[in-house]
PDB file of C-alpha atoms in Angstrom:
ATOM      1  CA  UNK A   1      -2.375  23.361   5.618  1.00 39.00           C
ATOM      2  CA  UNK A   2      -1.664  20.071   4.229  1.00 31.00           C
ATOM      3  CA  UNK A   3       1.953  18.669   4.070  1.00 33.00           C
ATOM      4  CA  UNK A   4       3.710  18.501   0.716  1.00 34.00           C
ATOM      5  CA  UNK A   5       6.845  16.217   0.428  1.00 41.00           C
ATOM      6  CA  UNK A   6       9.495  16.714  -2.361  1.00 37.00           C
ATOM      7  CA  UNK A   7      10.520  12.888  -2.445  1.00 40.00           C
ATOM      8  CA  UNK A   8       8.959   9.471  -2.185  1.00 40.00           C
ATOM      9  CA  UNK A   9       9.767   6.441  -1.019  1.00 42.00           C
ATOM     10  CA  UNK A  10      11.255   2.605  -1.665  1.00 39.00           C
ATOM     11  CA  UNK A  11       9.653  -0.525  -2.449  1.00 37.00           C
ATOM     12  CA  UNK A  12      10.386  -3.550  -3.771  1.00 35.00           C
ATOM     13  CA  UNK A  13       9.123  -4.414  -7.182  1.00 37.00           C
ATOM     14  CA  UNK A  14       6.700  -7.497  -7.422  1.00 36.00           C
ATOM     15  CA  UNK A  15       9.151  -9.370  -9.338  1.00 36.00           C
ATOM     16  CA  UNK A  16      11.279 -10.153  -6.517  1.00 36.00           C
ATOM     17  CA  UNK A  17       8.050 -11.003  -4.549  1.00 37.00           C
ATOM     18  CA  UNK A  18       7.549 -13.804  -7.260  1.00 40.00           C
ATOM     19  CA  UNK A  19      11.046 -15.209  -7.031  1.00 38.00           C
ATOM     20  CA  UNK A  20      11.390 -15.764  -3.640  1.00 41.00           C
ATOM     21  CA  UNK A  21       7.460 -16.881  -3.594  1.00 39.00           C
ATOM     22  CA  UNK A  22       8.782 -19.987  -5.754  1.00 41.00           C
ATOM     23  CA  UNK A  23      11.812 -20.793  -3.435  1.00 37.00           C
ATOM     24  CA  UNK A  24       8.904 -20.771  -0.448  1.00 38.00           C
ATOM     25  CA  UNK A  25       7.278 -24.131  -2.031  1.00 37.00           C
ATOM     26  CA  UNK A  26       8.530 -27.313  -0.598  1.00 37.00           C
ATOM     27  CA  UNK A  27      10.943 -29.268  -3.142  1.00 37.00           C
ATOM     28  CA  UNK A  28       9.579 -32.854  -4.201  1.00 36.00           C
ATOM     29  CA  UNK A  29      12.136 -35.289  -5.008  1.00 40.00           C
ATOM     30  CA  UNK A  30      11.308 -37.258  -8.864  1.00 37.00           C
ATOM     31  CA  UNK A  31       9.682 -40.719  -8.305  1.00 37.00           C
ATOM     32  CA  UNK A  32      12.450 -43.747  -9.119  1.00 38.00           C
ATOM     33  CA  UNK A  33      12.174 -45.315 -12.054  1.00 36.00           C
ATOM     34  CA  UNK A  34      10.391 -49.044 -11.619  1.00 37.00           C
ATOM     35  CA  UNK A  35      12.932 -51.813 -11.122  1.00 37.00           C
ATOM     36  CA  UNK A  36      12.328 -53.757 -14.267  1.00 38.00           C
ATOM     37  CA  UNK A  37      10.536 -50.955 -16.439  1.00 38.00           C
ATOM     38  CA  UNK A  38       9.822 -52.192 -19.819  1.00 41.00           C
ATOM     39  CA  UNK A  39      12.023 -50.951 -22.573  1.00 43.00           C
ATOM     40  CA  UNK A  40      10.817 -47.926 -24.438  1.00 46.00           C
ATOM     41  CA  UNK A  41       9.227 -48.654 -28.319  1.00 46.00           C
ATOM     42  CA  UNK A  42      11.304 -47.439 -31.517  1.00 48.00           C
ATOM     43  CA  UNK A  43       8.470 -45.124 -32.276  1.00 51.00           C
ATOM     44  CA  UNK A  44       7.853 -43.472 -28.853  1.00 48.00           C
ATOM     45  CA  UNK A  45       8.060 -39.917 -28.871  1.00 57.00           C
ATOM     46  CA  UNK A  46      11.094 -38.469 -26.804  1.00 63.00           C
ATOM     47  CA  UNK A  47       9.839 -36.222 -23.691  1.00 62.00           C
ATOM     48  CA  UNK A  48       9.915 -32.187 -24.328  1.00 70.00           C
ATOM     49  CA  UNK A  49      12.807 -30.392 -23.103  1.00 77.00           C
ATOM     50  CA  UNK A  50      11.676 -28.009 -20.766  1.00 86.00           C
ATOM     51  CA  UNK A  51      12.723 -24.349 -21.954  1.00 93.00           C
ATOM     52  CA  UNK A  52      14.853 -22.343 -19.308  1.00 96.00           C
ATOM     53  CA  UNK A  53      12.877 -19.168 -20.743  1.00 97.00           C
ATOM     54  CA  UNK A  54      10.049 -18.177 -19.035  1.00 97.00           C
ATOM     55  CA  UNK A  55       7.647 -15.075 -20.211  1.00 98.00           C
ATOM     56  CA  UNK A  56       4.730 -13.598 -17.695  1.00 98.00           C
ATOM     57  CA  UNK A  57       1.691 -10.781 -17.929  1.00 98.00           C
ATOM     58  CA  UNK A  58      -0.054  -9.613 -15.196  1.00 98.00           C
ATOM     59  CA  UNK A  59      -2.726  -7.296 -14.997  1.00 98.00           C
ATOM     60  CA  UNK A  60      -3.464  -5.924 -11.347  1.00 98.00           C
ATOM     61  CA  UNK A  61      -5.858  -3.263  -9.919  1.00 98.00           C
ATOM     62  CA  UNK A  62      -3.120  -1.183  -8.530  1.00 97.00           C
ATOM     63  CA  UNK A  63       0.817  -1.819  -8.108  1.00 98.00           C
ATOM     64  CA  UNK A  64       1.564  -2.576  -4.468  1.00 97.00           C
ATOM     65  CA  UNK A  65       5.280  -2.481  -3.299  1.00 96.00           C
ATOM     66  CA  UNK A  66       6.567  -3.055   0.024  1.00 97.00           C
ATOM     67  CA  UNK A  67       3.080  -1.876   1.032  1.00 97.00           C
ATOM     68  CA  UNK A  68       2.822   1.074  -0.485  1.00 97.00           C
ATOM     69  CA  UNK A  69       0.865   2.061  -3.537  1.00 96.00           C
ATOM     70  CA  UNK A  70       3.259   3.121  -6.528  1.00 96.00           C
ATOM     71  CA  UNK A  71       0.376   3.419  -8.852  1.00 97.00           C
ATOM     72  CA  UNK A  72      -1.503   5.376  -6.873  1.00 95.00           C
ATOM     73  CA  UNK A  73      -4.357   2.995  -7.040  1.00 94.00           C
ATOM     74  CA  UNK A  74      -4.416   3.336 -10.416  1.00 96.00           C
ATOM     75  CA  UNK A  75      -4.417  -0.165 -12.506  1.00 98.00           C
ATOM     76  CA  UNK A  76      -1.042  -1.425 -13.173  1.00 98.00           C
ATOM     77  CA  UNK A  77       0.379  -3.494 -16.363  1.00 98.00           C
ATOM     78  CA  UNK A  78       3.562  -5.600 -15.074  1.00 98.00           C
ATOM     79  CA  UNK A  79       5.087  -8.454 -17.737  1.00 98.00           C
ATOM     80  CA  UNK A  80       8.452  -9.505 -17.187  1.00 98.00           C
ATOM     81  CA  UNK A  81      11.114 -12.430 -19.280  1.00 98.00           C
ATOM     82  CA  UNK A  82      13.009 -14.791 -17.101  1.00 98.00           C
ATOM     83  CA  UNK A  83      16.310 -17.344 -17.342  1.00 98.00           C
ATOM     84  CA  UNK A  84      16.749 -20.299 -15.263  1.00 97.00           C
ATOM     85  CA  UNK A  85      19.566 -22.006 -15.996  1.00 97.00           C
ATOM     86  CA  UNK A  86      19.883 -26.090 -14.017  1.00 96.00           C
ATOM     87  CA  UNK A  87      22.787 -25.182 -12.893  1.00 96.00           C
ATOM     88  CA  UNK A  88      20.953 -22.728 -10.639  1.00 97.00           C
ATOM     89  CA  UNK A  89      21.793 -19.248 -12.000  1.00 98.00           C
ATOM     90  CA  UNK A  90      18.705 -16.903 -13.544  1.00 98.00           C
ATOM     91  CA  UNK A  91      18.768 -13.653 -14.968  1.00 98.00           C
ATOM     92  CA  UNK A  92      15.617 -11.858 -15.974  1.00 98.00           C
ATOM     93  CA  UNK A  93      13.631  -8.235 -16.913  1.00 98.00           C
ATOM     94  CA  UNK A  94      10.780  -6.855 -15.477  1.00 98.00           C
ATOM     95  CA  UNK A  95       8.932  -3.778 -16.000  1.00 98.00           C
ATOM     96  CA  UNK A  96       5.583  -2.248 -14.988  1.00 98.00           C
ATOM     97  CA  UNK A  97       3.122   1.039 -15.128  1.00 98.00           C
ATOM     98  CA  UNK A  98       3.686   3.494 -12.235  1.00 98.00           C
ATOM     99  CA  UNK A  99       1.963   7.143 -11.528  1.00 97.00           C
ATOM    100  CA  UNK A 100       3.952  10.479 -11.811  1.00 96.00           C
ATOM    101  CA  UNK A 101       2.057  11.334  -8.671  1.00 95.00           C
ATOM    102  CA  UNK A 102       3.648   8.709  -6.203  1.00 96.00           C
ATOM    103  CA  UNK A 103       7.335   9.034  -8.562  1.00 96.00           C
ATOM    104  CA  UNK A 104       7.730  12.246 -10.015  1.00 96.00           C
ATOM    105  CA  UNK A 105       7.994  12.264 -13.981  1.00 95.00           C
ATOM    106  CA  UNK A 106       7.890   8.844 -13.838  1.00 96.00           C
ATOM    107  CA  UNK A 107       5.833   6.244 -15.896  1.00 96.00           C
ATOM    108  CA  UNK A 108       7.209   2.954 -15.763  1.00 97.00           C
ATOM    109  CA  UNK A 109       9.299   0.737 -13.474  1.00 98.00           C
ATOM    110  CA  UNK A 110      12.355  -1.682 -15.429  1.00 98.00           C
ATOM    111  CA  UNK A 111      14.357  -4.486 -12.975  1.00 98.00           C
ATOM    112  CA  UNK A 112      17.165  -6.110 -14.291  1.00 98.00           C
ATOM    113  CA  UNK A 113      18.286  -8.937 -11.382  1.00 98.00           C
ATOM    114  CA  UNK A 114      19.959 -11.999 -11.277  1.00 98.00           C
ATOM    115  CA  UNK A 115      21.674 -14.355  -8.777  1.00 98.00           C
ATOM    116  CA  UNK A 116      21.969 -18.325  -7.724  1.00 98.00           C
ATOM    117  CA  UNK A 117      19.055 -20.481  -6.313  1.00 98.00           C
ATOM    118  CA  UNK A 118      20.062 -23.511  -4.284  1.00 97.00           C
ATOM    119  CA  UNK A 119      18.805 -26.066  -1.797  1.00 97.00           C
ATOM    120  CA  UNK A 120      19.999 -28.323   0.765  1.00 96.00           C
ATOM    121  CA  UNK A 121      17.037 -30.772   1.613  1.00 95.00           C
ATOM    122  CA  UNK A 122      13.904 -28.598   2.904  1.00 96.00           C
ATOM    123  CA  UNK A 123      16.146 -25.666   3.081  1.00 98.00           C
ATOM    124  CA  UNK A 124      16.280 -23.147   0.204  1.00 98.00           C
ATOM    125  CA  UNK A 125      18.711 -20.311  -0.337  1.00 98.00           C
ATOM    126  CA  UNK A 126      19.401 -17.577  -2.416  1.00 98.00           C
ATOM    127  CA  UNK A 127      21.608 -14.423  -3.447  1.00 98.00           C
ATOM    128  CA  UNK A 128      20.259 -12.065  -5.864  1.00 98.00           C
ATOM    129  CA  UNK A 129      21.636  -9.062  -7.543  1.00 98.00           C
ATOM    130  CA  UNK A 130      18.951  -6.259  -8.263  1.00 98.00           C
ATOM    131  CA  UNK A 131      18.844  -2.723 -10.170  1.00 98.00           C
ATOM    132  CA  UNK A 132      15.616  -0.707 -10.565  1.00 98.00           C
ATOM    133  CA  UNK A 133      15.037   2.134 -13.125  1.00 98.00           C
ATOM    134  CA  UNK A 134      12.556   4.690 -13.404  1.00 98.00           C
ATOM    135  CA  UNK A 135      13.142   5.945 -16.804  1.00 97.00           C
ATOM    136  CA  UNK A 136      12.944   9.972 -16.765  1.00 95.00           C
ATOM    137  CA  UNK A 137      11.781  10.041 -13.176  1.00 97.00           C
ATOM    138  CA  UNK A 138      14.130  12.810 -11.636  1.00 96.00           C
ATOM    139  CA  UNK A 139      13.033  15.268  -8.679  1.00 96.00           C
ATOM    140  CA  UNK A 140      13.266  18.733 -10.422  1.00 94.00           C
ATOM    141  CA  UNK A 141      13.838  20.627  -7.061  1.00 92.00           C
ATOM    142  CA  UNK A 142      17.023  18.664  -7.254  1.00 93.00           C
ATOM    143  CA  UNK A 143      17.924  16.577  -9.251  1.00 94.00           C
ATOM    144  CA  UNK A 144      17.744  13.446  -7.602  1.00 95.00           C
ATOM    145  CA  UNK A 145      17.012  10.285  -9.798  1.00 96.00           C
ATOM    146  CA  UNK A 146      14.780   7.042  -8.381  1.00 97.00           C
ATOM    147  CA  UNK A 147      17.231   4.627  -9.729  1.00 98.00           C
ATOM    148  CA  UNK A 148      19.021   2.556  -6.816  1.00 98.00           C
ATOM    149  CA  UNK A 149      20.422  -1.066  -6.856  1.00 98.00           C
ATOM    150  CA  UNK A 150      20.465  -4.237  -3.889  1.00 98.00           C
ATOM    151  CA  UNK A 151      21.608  -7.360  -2.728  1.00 98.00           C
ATOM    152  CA  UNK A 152      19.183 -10.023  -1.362  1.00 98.00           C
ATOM    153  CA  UNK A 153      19.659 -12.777   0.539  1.00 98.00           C
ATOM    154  CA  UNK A 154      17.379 -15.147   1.639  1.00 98.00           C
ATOM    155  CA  UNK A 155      16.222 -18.821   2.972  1.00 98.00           C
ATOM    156  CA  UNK A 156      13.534 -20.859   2.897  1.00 98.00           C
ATOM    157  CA  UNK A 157      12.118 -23.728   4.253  1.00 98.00           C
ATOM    158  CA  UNK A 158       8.654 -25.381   3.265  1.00 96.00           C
ATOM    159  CA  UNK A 159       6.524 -22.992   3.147  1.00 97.00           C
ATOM    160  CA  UNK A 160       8.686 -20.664   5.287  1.00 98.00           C
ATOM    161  CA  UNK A 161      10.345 -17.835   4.030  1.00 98.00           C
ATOM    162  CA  UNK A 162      12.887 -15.151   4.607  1.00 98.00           C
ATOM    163  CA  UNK A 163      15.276 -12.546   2.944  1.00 98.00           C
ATOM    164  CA  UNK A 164      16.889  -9.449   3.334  1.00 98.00           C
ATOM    165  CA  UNK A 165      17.763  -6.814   0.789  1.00 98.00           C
ATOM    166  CA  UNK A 166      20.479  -4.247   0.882  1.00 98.00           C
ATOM    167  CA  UNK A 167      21.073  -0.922  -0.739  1.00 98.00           C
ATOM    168  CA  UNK A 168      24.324  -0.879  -2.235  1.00 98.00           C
ATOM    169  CA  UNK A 169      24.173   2.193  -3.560  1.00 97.00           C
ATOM    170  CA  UNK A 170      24.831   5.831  -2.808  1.00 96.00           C
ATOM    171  CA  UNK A 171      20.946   6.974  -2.863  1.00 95.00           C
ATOM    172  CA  UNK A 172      17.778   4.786  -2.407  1.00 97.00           C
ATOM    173  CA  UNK A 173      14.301   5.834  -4.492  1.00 96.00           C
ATOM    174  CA  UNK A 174      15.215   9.312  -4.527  1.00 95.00           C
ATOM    175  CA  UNK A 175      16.633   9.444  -1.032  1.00 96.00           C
ATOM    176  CA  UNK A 176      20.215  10.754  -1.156  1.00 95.00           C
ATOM    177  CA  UNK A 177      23.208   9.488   1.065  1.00 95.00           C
ATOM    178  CA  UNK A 178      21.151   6.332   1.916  1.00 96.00           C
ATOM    179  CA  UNK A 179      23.848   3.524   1.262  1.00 97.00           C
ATOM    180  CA  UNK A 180      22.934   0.595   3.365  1.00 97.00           C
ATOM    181  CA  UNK A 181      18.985   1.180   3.601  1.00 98.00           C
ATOM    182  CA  UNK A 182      17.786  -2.849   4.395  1.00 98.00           C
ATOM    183  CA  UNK A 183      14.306  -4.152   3.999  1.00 98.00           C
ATOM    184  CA  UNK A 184      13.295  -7.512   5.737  1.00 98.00           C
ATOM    185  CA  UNK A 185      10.359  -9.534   3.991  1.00 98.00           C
ATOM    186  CA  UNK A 186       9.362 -12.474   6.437  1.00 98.00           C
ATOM    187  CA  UNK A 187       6.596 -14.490   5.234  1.00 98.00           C
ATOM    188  CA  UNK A 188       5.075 -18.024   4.698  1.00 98.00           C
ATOM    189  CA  UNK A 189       2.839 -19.709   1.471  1.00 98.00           C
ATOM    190  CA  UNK A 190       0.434 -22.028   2.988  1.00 98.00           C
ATOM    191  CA  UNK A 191      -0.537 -24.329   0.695  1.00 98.00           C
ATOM    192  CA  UNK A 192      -4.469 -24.864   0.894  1.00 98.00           C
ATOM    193  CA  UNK A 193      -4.959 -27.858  -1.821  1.00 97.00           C
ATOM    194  CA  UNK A 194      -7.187 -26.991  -4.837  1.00 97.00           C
ATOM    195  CA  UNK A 195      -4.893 -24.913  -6.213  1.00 97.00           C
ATOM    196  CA  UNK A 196      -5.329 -22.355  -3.164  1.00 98.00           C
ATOM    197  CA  UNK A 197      -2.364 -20.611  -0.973  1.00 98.00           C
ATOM    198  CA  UNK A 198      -2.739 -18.679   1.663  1.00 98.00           C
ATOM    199  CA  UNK A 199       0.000 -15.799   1.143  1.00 98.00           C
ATOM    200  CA  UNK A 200       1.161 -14.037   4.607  1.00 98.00           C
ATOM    201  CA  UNK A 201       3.845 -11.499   4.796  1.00 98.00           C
ATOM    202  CA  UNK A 202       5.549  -9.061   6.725  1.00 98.00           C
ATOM    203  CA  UNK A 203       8.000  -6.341   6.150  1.00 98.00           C
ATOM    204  CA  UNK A 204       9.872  -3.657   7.900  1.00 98.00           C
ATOM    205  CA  UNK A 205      11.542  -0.849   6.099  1.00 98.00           C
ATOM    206  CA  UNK A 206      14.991   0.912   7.742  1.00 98.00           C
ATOM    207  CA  UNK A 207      16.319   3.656   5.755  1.00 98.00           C
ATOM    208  CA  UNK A 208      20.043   4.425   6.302  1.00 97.00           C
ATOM    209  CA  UNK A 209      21.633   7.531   6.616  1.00 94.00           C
ATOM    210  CA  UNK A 210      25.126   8.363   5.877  1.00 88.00           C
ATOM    211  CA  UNK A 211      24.964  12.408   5.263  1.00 79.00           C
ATOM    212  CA  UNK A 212      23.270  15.207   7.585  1.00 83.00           C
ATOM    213  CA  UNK A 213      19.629  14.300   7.279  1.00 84.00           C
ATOM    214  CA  UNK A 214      18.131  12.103   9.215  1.00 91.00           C
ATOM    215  CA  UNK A 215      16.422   9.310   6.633  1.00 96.00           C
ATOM    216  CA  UNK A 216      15.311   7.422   9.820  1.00 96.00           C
ATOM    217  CA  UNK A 217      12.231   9.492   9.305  1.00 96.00           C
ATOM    218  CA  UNK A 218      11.377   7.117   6.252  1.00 97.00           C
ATOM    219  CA  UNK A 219      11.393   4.084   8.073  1.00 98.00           C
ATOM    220  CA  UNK A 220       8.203   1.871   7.882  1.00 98.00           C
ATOM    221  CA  UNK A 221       6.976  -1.263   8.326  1.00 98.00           C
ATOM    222  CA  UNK A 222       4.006  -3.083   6.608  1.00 98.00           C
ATOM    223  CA  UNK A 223       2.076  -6.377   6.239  1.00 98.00           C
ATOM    224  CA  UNK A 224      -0.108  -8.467   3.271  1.00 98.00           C
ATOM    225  CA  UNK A 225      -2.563 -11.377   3.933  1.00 98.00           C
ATOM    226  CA  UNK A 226      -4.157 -12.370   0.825  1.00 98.00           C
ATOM    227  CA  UNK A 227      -4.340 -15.927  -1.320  1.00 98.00           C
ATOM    228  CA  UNK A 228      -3.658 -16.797  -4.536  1.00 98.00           C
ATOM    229  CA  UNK A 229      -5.866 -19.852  -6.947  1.00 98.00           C
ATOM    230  CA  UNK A 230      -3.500 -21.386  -9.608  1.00 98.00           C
ATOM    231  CA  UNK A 231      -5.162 -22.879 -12.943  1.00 98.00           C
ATOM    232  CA  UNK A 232      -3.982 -24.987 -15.631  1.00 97.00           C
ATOM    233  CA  UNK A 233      -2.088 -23.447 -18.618  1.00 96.00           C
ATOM    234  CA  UNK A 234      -0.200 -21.043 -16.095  1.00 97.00           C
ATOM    235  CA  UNK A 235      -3.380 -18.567 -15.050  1.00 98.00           C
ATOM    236  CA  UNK A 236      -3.097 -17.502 -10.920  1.00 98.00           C
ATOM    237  CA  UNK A 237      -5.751 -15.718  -9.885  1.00 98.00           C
ATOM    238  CA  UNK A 238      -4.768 -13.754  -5.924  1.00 98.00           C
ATOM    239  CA  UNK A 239      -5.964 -10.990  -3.895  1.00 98.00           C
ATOM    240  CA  UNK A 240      -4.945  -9.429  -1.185  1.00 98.00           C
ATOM    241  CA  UNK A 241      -5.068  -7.028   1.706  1.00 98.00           C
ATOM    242  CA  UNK A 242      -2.054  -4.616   2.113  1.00 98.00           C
ATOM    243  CA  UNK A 243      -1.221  -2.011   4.226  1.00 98.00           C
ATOM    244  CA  UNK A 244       2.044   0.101   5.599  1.00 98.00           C
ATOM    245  CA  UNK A 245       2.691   2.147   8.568  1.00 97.00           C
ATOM    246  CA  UNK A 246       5.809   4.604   8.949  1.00 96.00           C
ATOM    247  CA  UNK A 247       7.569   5.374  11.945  1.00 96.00           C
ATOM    248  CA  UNK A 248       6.822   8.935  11.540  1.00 96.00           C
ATOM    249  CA  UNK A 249       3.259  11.060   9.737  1.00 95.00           C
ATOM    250  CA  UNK A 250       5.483  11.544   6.987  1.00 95.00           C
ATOM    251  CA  UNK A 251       3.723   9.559   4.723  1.00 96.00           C
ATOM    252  CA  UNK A 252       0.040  11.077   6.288  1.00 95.00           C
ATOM    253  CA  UNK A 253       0.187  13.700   3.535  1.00 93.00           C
ATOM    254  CA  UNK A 254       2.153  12.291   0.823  1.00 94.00           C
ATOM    255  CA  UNK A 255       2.984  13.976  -2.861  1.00 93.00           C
ATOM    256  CA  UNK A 256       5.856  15.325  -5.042  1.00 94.00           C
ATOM    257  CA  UNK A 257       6.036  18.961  -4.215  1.00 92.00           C
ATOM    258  CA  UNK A 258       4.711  19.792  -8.158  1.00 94.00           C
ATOM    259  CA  UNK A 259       1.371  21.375  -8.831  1.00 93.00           C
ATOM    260  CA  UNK A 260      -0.995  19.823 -11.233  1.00 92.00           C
ATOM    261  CA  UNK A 261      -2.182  20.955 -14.610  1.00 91.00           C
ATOM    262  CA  UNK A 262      -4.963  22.735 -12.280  1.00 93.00           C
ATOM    263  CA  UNK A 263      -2.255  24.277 -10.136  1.00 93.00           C
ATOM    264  CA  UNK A 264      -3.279  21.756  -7.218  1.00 94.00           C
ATOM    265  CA  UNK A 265      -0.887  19.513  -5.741  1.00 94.00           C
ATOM    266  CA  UNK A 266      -1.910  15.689  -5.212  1.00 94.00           C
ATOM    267  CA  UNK A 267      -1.290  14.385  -2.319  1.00 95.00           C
ATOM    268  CA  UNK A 268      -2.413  11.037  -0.210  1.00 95.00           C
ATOM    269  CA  UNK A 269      -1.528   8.191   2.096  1.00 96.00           C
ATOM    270  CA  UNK A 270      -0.017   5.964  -0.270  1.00 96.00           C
ATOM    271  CA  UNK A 271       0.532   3.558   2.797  1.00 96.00           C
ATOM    272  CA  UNK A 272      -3.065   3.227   4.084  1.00 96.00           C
ATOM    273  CA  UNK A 273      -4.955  -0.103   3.897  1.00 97.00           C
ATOM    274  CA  UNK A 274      -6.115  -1.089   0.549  1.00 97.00           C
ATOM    275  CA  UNK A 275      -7.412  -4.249  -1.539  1.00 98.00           C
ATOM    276  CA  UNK A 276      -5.588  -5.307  -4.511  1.00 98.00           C
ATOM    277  CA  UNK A 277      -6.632  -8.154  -7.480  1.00 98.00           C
ATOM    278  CA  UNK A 278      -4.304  -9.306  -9.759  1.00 98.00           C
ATOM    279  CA  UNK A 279      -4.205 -11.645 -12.524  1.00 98.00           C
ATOM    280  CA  UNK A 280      -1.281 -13.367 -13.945  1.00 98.00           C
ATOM    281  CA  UNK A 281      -0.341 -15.762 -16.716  1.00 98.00           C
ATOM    282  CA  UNK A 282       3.109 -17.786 -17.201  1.00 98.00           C
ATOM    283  CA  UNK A 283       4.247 -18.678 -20.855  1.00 96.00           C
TER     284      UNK A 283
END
């Protein structure tokens, strides 16, 4: 008899996965001005102001998060608005398709996050404020919304990367009295030349528990090798290999405890190894 499981799991959204992907790349100082450049003509044009809004689409082959697939690899449509202020501070939306089989009821995914982005030479650092909403998703047996909000906090250096997030509150992706869950995301961006990078990652998952239940059952880790071709005009082209592993066969036999219109229940192993493409354009 196959294993059905009333709730799902965490993951982090690709947004953040983009964020911190930027801090990874190596800062390059601007090139002085010559010593004795000539003075500008009455007539030349004043250089653009570069806009602190940023706008991005992406169209992928299935919705990966934290290794697992949350679209139930089913294509995904993710598009997001971003703030970057000099100062450092940045505030931005981000929102894509999901399946009601991995989320139950649920349809879309909407982050709201911001924080402060800073350097110090060749290292990077960051703390980011993060709340993720699953509009309607609620698990009928009881009640239980997806909804949950974290901290991250994270270096970089060169290529390097590292940052940890932190549930801060009470429940985490449907699983209750989970305050303090914490997901590391360890990772480097090679840069290839030719508008290649090599993107490497690795992840593990640790679910808190602060009630009876034991949520250590949810724990998992996972890892991503893939690379990613930039173009000009803001077009990056990746793909990638993906896969998860929990601690436990929890995830085996995965699905949200409600029949189908065909009185079946779905069910899979939404962490199992898996190809993704995705393609993605800045404005």
């Amino acid at each position: 008899m196959k294993t059905i499981l009333i709730t799902s799991r965490a993951m982090l959204p690709c947004v953040v996965f983009g964020l911190w992907a930027g801090m990874a790349q190596a800062q390059t100082a601007a090139p002085a001005a010559p010593a004795a450049a000539p003075a500008a003509a009455p007539d030349a044009a004043a250089a653009p102001a570069v806009s602190p809004w940023s706008a991005n689409v992406t169209v992928a082959s299935q919705y990966i998060s934290r290794g697992f697939r949350q679209s139930w690899g089913r294509p995904a449509l993710q598009g997001g608005v971003d703030y970057a202020d000099p100062s450092g501070f940045s505030a931005g939306t981000w929102l894509s398709t999901i399946d009601k089989r991995y989320i139950e009821s649920g349809h879309e995914e909407w982050d709201l996050y911001g924080g402060y982005t800073g350097a110090a030479g060749d290292v990077g650092y960051s703390v980011m404020a993060l709340y993720y909403k699953y509009p309607g998703a609620v698990i009928s047996a009881t009640g239980t919304k997806f909804d949950y909000g974290e901290l991250s906090f994270g270096l970089t250096y060169k290529m390097l990367y590292a940052k940890y997030n932190r549930t801060v509150t009470k429940d985490f992706f449907g699983i209750t009295d989970a305050r303090g869950t914490g997901y590391w995301d360890i990772g480097a961006n090679p840069d290839l030349g030719g508008g290649y990078t090599l993107n490497l990652h690795y992840g593990i998952g640790r679910v808190a528990s602060k009630g009876a239940a034991d949520n250590s059952v949810w724990n998992w880790k996972d890892y991503k090798v893939g690379v990613s071709k930039s173009f000009d005009g803001g077009w990056t082209l990746a793909g990638a290999y993906t896969k998860a592993k929990g601690a436990t066969s929890i995830y085996d036999q995965y699905g949200t405890g409600v029949p189908n219109a065909s009185g079946n229940y779905d069910v899979s192993n939404p962490a199992r190894g898996t190809f993704v493409l995705s393609l993605n354009k800045v404005f």
